[in-house]
Amino acid sequence: MQKELELVAVTKRYGATVAVDAISHHFRPGGYACLLGPSGCGKSSTLRMIAGHESVSDGSILLGGSDISHLPPAKRGTAMMFQNYALFPHLSVAENVGFSLKMKGVEVAERRTKAGEMLELVDLSALADRMPDQLSGGQQQRVALARALITRPQVLLLDEPLSALDPFLRIRMRGELRKLQRELGISFLHVTHGQDEALALADEIVVMNNAVIEQAGPARDVFNAPKTAFVAQFMGGHNVIALPDGPFAIRADDVRLTASDAGELQGRVTAIEYQGMHVAVSARIAGDQDVVAMVPDNTFFENPQNPGDAIGLTWDQSKLHRLTA
Ligand code: ADP
């Protein structure tokens, strides 16, 4: 039975800076959650408090109903995988993976067996005797994963785990992380500032901004039904438009072009950008607002527009989404 991780009014202060401001959240046991937000919004501080690498200024962290806020990292049932992997350069792959067992006094033969099982899990059995500097970035990352998982955590905490990889490897490792999480069935909590990464990986996205949780929910809900202008803009793919009755979001691929005297809004094309499957048409409307329409490439080239052209913009009313701020 998986234990539930719960944050109760968790706060982190560094002197006068409030890095995390009384956030509360239940993470679904056995799920893949991403903490998403811009740099400095408090994601890493939150993760480090859960791991026990940073003290909690106020509030509590519960795992399976017990308060773990004041336990040392190794006693919490969590394990952390760091951004730079933090492998020991003078230990072999197998020794790195078995390190936490050594600290617990587990004898060498058992350590070797357990490390071997973990290396198999991450598909690195053949490299058990290599040193970290003889591994590629992707392989080092898998060693770091195996090293975190050997402690059999309830919750695996991952701090920007893909940011050190090149784009190609990042997409491959993203798939591997997701697969591993499904196989193990334990909760993963992954910090990222990349919305595409969060959308690709997460069952649940928790968007942070300015030390608080701005919105949390299933990935599709957060993307399709952003509650605030911040979430709409940060998740991308949306226009935020101030209309007479308030601020609204509409997905750029739900905006259609129409004749200049028709549609919901009228404007002038400011830029055309070919993106392969779509053409991004930017238009300036009244009030100096910019709206982007993602037009399927075939549709666009049937009736191409140019910068300076007057156009109308239209959409299905059901796609327009009211924002609270
Ligand atoms: P994120 O992970 O979202 O980039 P952080 O949790 O690292 O955000 O930081 C949140 C805020 O706390 C930032 O304003 C940052 O400058 C500040 N901060 C983080 N760590 C420390 C620290 N050790 N001492 C002082 N301020 C810190």
XYZ file of C-alpha atoms and ligand atoms in Angstrom:
352
model
C 0.000 0.000 0.000
C 1.451 3.337 -1.091
C 1.665 6.119 1.463
C 0.299 9.537 0.713
C 2.548 12.574 0.830
C 0.863 15.645 2.218
C 2.102 19.191 2.714
C 0.330 21.191 5.420
C 0.937 24.956 5.321
C 4.632 24.366 4.614
C 6.695 27.538 4.760
C 10.369 28.234 4.098
C 12.013 31.463 5.077
C 15.639 32.398 4.389
C 16.103 35.482 6.586
C 13.625 38.016 5.224
C 12.934 36.011 2.021
C 9.798 33.875 2.032
C 10.754 31.170 -0.486
C 7.701 28.964 0.173
C 4.564 30.521 1.631
C 2.263 28.160 3.541
C 1.619 25.680 0.743
C -0.740 22.761 1.305
C -1.192 19.830 -1.061
C -2.026 16.108 -1.173
C 0.007 14.135 -3.707
C -1.747 11.086 -5.080
C 0.093 7.916 -3.961
C 1.801 6.095 -6.815
C 1.460 9.045 -9.182
C 3.913 11.072 -11.217
C 3.701 14.686 -10.065
C 5.629 17.649 -11.456
C 6.289 20.829 -9.508
C 6.407 23.386 -12.286
C 7.218 27.072 -12.222
C 9.714 29.756 -13.178
C 13.126 30.046 -11.577
C 12.969 31.329 -8.000
C 9.320 30.399 -7.344
C 10.231 27.990 -4.517
C 10.198 24.566 -6.202
C 13.623 23.370 -5.063
C 13.101 24.668 -1.554
C 9.870 22.658 -1.389
C 11.595 19.517 -2.671
C 14.558 19.930 -0.322
C 12.226 20.332 2.661
C 10.423 17.115 1.712
C 13.786 15.336 1.362
C 15.001 16.685 4.686
C 17.925 18.592 3.173
C 16.390 21.864 4.285
C 14.537 22.594 7.510
C 10.855 23.542 7.501
C 10.283 27.061 8.891
C 6.566 26.412 9.547
C 3.967 23.765 8.782
C 4.413 20.026 8.398
C 5.149 17.284 5.908
C 3.213 14.051 6.354
C 3.900 10.682 4.762
C 1.197 8.103 5.324
C -0.213 10.363 8.036
C 2.999 10.591 10.109
C 4.872 13.829 10.456
C 8.311 13.376 8.857
C 9.247 17.081 8.973
C 11.915 16.602 11.605
C 13.320 13.201 10.644
C 16.787 12.886 9.070
C 16.704 12.332 5.264
C 17.492 8.602 5.448
C 14.618 7.914 7.856
C 11.823 9.605 5.880
C 10.925 7.067 3.235
C 11.976 9.548 0.555
C 15.025 9.536 -1.710
C 16.418 12.360 -3.764
C 18.006 12.373 -7.176
C 20.048 15.508 -7.701
C 20.408 17.624 -10.809
C 24.160 17.008 -11.103
C 23.720 13.353 -10.031
C 26.382 13.841 -7.297
C 28.079 10.499 -7.989
C 31.215 9.662 -5.987
C 34.048 9.865 -8.539
C 36.316 7.385 -6.726
C 33.638 4.647 -6.416
C 32.579 2.245 -9.162
C 29.052 2.228 -10.525
C 28.081 -0.727 -8.292
C 29.695 0.897 -5.236
C 27.892 4.164 -5.913
C 24.577 2.348 -6.143
C 25.232 0.326 -2.968
C 26.560 3.269 -0.983
C 23.517 3.916 1.188
C 23.427 0.222 2.166
C 27.073 0.458 3.244
C 26.115 3.354 5.489
C 23.437 1.143 7.018
C 26.036 -1.562 7.741
C 24.789 -4.053 5.143
C 27.621 -6.499 4.334
C 29.403 -6.464 1.015
C 27.895 -9.560 -0.664
C 24.342 -8.406 -0.035
C 25.196 -4.891 -1.176
C 26.570 -6.280 -4.392
C 23.415 -8.359 -5.001
C 21.038 -5.484 -4.287
C 23.094 -3.059 -6.387
C 23.026 -5.627 -9.196
C 19.222 -5.766 -9.054
C 18.966 -1.995 -9.251
C 21.436 -1.825 -12.140
C 19.347 -4.368 -13.976
C 16.285 -2.225 -13.410
C 17.974 0.757 -15.099
C 19.587 -1.450 -17.745
C 23.199 -0.873 -16.681
C 24.292 -4.332 -15.512
C 27.140 -4.414 -18.026
C 28.718 -1.271 -16.579
C 28.783 -2.209 -12.886
C 32.576 -1.932 -12.618
C 33.053 1.297 -14.557
C 33.968 4.547 -12.815
C 31.578 7.527 -13.165
C 33.922 9.455 -15.470
C 33.763 6.543 -17.941
C 30.001 7.011 -18.385
C 27.906 9.223 -20.642
C 25.551 11.779 -19.131
C 22.547 9.520 -19.659
C 24.330 6.578 -18.030
C 25.388 8.696 -15.044
C 21.802 9.672 -14.637
C 20.670 6.080 -14.541
C 23.314 5.314 -11.902
C 21.967 8.198 -9.826
C 18.451 6.813 -10.235
C 19.523 3.319 -9.180
C 21.354 4.792 -6.191
C 18.223 6.645 -5.067
C 15.911 3.679 -5.652
C 18.011 1.140 -3.726
C 16.677 2.594 -0.488
C 13.165 1.490 -1.577
C 11.649 4.937 -1.039
C 7.909 5.609 -0.902
C 8.540 8.834 -2.774
C 11.346 9.568 -5.228
C 12.236 13.251 -5.400
C 13.869 14.479 -8.608
C 15.371 17.955 -8.858
C 15.543 19.069 -12.527
C 16.774 15.571 -13.419
C 16.929 16.133 -17.181
C 18.447 19.600 -17.354
C 22.061 18.417 -17.768
C 21.220 16.317 -20.843
C 21.224 17.345 -24.476
C 17.739 17.708 -26.051
C 17.750 14.314 -27.755
C 18.783 12.416 -24.632
C 16.390 14.466 -22.525
C 13.427 13.179 -24.492
C 14.680 9.604 -24.283
C 15.343 9.778 -20.530
C 11.948 11.371 -20.017
C 10.384 8.244 -21.511
C 12.552 6.050 -19.317
C 11.628 7.927 -16.151
C 7.947 7.574 -16.915
C 8.297 3.861 -17.668
C 10.280 3.254 -14.495
C 7.703 5.083 -12.407
C 4.908 2.930 -13.867
C 6.871 -0.271 -13.270
C 7.761 0.590 -9.690
C 4.391 2.107 -8.842
C 5.958 4.498 -6.323
C 5.292 8.239 -6.229
C 7.667 10.436 -8.202
C 7.852 14.145 -7.470
C 9.810 15.915 -10.195
C 10.825 19.578 -10.186
C 11.059 21.312 -13.544
C 10.749 24.762 -15.101
C 9.800 23.254 -18.473
C 6.103 23.025 -19.254
C 6.644 20.532 -22.085
C 8.535 18.265 -19.706
C 5.746 18.489 -17.131
C 3.053 17.821 -19.734
C 4.939 14.826 -21.094
C 5.569 13.227 -17.717
C 3.056 14.195 -15.123
C -0.239 12.699 -14.017
C -0.507 15.782 -11.884
C 1.002 19.223 -12.412
C 1.447 21.587 -9.478
C 2.178 25.070 -10.822
C 4.040 27.342 -8.413
C 4.518 31.080 -8.693
C 5.896 33.537 -6.134
C 6.200 30.940 -3.345
C 2.613 29.654 -3.601
C 0.729 26.990 -5.554
C -1.091 28.810 -8.323
C -2.959 25.774 -9.678
C -2.772 21.986 -9.358
C -4.515 19.206 -11.219
C -4.258 16.596 -13.967
C -1.936 17.737 -16.776
C -4.762 18.145 -19.304
C -6.875 20.223 -16.917
C -4.038 22.573 -16.075
C -3.246 23.036 -19.758
C -6.813 23.329 -21.021
C -8.396 25.155 -18.134
C -5.812 27.535 -16.681
C -7.332 29.510 -13.820
C -5.080 32.537 -13.996
C -3.305 34.574 -16.644
C -0.007 33.422 -15.166
C -0.841 29.737 -15.639
C -2.221 30.345 -19.154
C 0.938 32.174 -20.189
C 3.349 29.861 -18.428
C 1.797 26.680 -19.821
C 2.023 28.244 -23.270
C -0.171 27.748 -26.307
C -2.755 30.245 -25.040
C -3.703 33.828 -25.697
C -4.704 35.932 -22.729
C -7.127 38.590 -23.938
C -8.692 41.423 -21.949
C -12.284 41.628 -23.181
C -14.898 44.133 -21.935
C -16.249 41.595 -19.433
C -12.893 40.432 -18.088
C -9.729 38.469 -18.852
C -10.047 35.301 -20.925
C -7.744 32.612 -22.242
C -8.095 30.897 -25.581
C -5.816 28.290 -27.069
C -3.919 29.623 -30.070
C -5.025 26.599 -32.115
C -8.684 27.439 -31.365
C -8.379 30.890 -32.954
C -9.417 31.014 -36.637
C -8.842 33.732 -39.213
C -11.752 35.276 -41.012
C -12.590 38.284 -43.192
C -11.487 41.642 -41.808
C -15.087 42.794 -41.240
C -16.146 39.568 -39.491
C -15.199 37.578 -36.404
C -15.084 38.392 -32.717
C -12.147 40.767 -33.006
C -10.474 42.665 -35.784
C -6.793 43.312 -36.144
C -3.785 43.545 -38.370
C -1.225 40.810 -39.009
C 2.126 41.650 -37.411
C 4.080 38.441 -38.051
C 3.847 35.125 -39.844
C 5.922 32.223 -38.622
C 5.995 28.873 -40.386
C 6.266 26.054 -37.830
C 5.836 22.974 -39.990
C 2.428 21.602 -39.021
C 1.096 25.066 -38.228
C 1.628 28.641 -39.201
C 1.685 31.053 -36.261
C -0.138 34.208 -37.311
C 0.333 37.103 -34.868
C -2.118 39.966 -34.989
C -2.401 43.261 -33.134
C -5.935 44.035 -31.952
C -7.469 47.054 -30.231
C -5.820 48.056 -26.969
C -2.372 47.079 -28.313
C -2.980 43.442 -27.504
C -1.329 40.669 -29.466
C -3.198 37.509 -30.382
C -1.639 34.427 -31.961
C -3.611 32.052 -34.166
C -2.052 28.648 -34.871
C -3.431 27.883 -38.313
C -2.959 24.382 -39.790
C -0.467 24.787 -42.639
C -2.864 23.599 -45.368
C -5.539 26.032 -44.254
C -3.074 28.898 -44.151
C -1.643 28.305 -47.620
C -5.126 28.102 -49.175
C -5.490 31.744 -48.270
C -2.096 33.116 -47.189
C -1.834 36.331 -45.198
C 0.980 38.855 -45.020
C 2.135 41.273 -42.342
C 0.017 44.415 -42.551
C -3.144 42.609 -43.765
C -6.394 43.405 -41.971
C -8.048 40.254 -40.605
C -10.827 39.104 -38.335
C -10.313 36.567 -35.546
C -12.971 34.119 -34.477
C -13.493 31.067 -32.267
C -16.149 28.846 -30.768
C -17.485 30.551 -27.674
C -17.192 27.281 -25.766
C -13.385 27.441 -26.184
C -13.082 30.818 -24.489
C -12.038 30.398 -20.929
C -12.624 32.927 -18.165
C -9.630 33.721 -15.931
C -9.799 34.784 -12.304
C -6.850 37.142 -12.517
P 13.250 27.460 -7.646
O 13.660 26.070 -7.331
O 11.805 27.563 -8.039
O 14.144 28.126 -8.637
P 14.192 28.091 -4.978
O 13.421 27.261 -4.052
O 15.564 27.645 -5.328
O 13.339 28.321 -6.310
O 14.301 29.572 -4.420
C 13.171 30.308 -3.966
C 13.645 31.642 -3.394
O 14.432 31.402 -2.238
C 14.495 32.452 -4.327
O 14.186 33.811 -4.114
C 15.909 32.155 -3.884
O 16.781 33.212 -4.171
C 15.730 31.961 -2.395
N 16.702 30.996 -1.827
C 16.843 29.700 -2.191
N 17.798 29.094 -1.452
C 18.289 30.047 -0.604
C 19.284 30.039 0.424
N 19.972 28.940 0.739
N 19.490 31.206 1.074
C 18.786 32.313 0.783
N 17.827 32.376 -0.169
C 17.575 31.266 -0.853
